[in-house]
């Protein structure tokens, strides 16, 4: 299963299952999703992290922090 590195609104990095973009008719809902952050354990708005700006160690740590499945 493909994993995506994401960043929550608090700045924590973690990984989640594929991060699909959703559409509602012709309007796009945007790249963010509500996901329970495994670091702060709160439901947070999360977006895909820019991997070009992360070090290898940060990416590796995020991949070891799996999030629960999508809630919204």
Coordinates of N, CA and C in Angstrom, one line a residue, residues 4-8 11-15 47-63 65:
X4 N 1.9 8.2 2.1 CA 2.2 9.6 1.9 C 2.6 10.3 3.1
X5 N 3.6 11.1 3.1 CA 4.1 11.8 4.2 C 3.2 13.1 4.3
X6 N 2.6 13.4 5.4 CA 1.8 14.5 5.6 C 2.2 15.3 6.8
X7 N 1.7 16.6 6.9 CA 2.0 17.5 8.0 C 0.7 18.0 8.6
X8 N 0.5 17.8 9.9 CA -0.7 18.3 10.5 C -0.6 19.8 10.8
X11 N 2.2 21.0 12.8 CA 3.5 20.8 12.2 C 4.1 19.4 12.3
X12 N 3.4 18.5 12.9 CA 3.9 17.1 13.1 C 3.9 16.4 11.7
X13 N 5.0 15.6 11.5 CA 5.1 14.8 10.3 C 4.7 13.4 10.6
X14 N 3.9 12.8 9.7 CA 3.6 11.4 9.9 C 3.1 10.8 8.5
X15 N 2.8 9.6 8.4 CA 2.5 9.0 7.1 C 1.0 8.4 7.2
X47 N -2.0 18.2 5.4 CA -1.8 18.3 4.0 C -0.5 17.5 3.6
X48 N -0.4 17.1 2.4 CA 0.9 16.4 2.0 C 2.1 17.3 2.2
X49 N 3.1 16.7 2.8 CA 4.4 17.4 3.0 C 5.2 17.6 1.7
X50 N 6.0 18.7 1.6 CA 6.8 18.9 0.5 C 8.1 18.1 0.8
X51 N 8.3 16.9 0.1 CA 9.4 16.0 0.4 C 10.8 16.7 0.0
X52 N 10.7 17.6 -0.9 CA 12.0 18.3 -1.3 C 12.6 19.1 -0.2
X53 N 11.7 19.5 0.8 CA 12.2 20.4 1.9 C 12.5 19.6 3.1
X54 N 12.3 18.3 3.1 CA 12.5 17.4 4.3 C 13.8 16.6 4.1
X55 N 14.5 16.4 5.2 CA 15.7 15.6 5.2 C 15.3 14.1 5.2
X56 N 16.2 13.2 4.8 CA 16.0 11.8 4.8 C 15.5 11.3 6.1
X57 N 16.1 11.8 7.2 CA 15.8 11.4 8.6 C 14.3 11.8 8.9
X58 N 13.9 13.0 8.5 CA 12.5 13.4 8.7 C 11.5 12.5 8.0
X59 N 11.9 12.2 6.8 CA 11.0 11.3 6.0 C 10.9 9.9 6.6
X60 N 12.0 9.4 7.0 CA 12.1 8.1 7.7 C 11.3 8.1 9.0
X61 N 11.4 9.1 9.8 CA 10.6 9.2 11.0 C 9.1 9.3 10.7
X62 N 8.8 10.1 9.7 CA 7.3 10.2 9.4 C 6.8 8.9 8.9
X63 N 7.5 8.1 8.2 CA 7.1 6.8 7.7 C 6.9 5.8 8.8
X65 N 5.6 6.7 11.7 CA 4.4 7.2 12.4 C 3.2 7.0 11.6

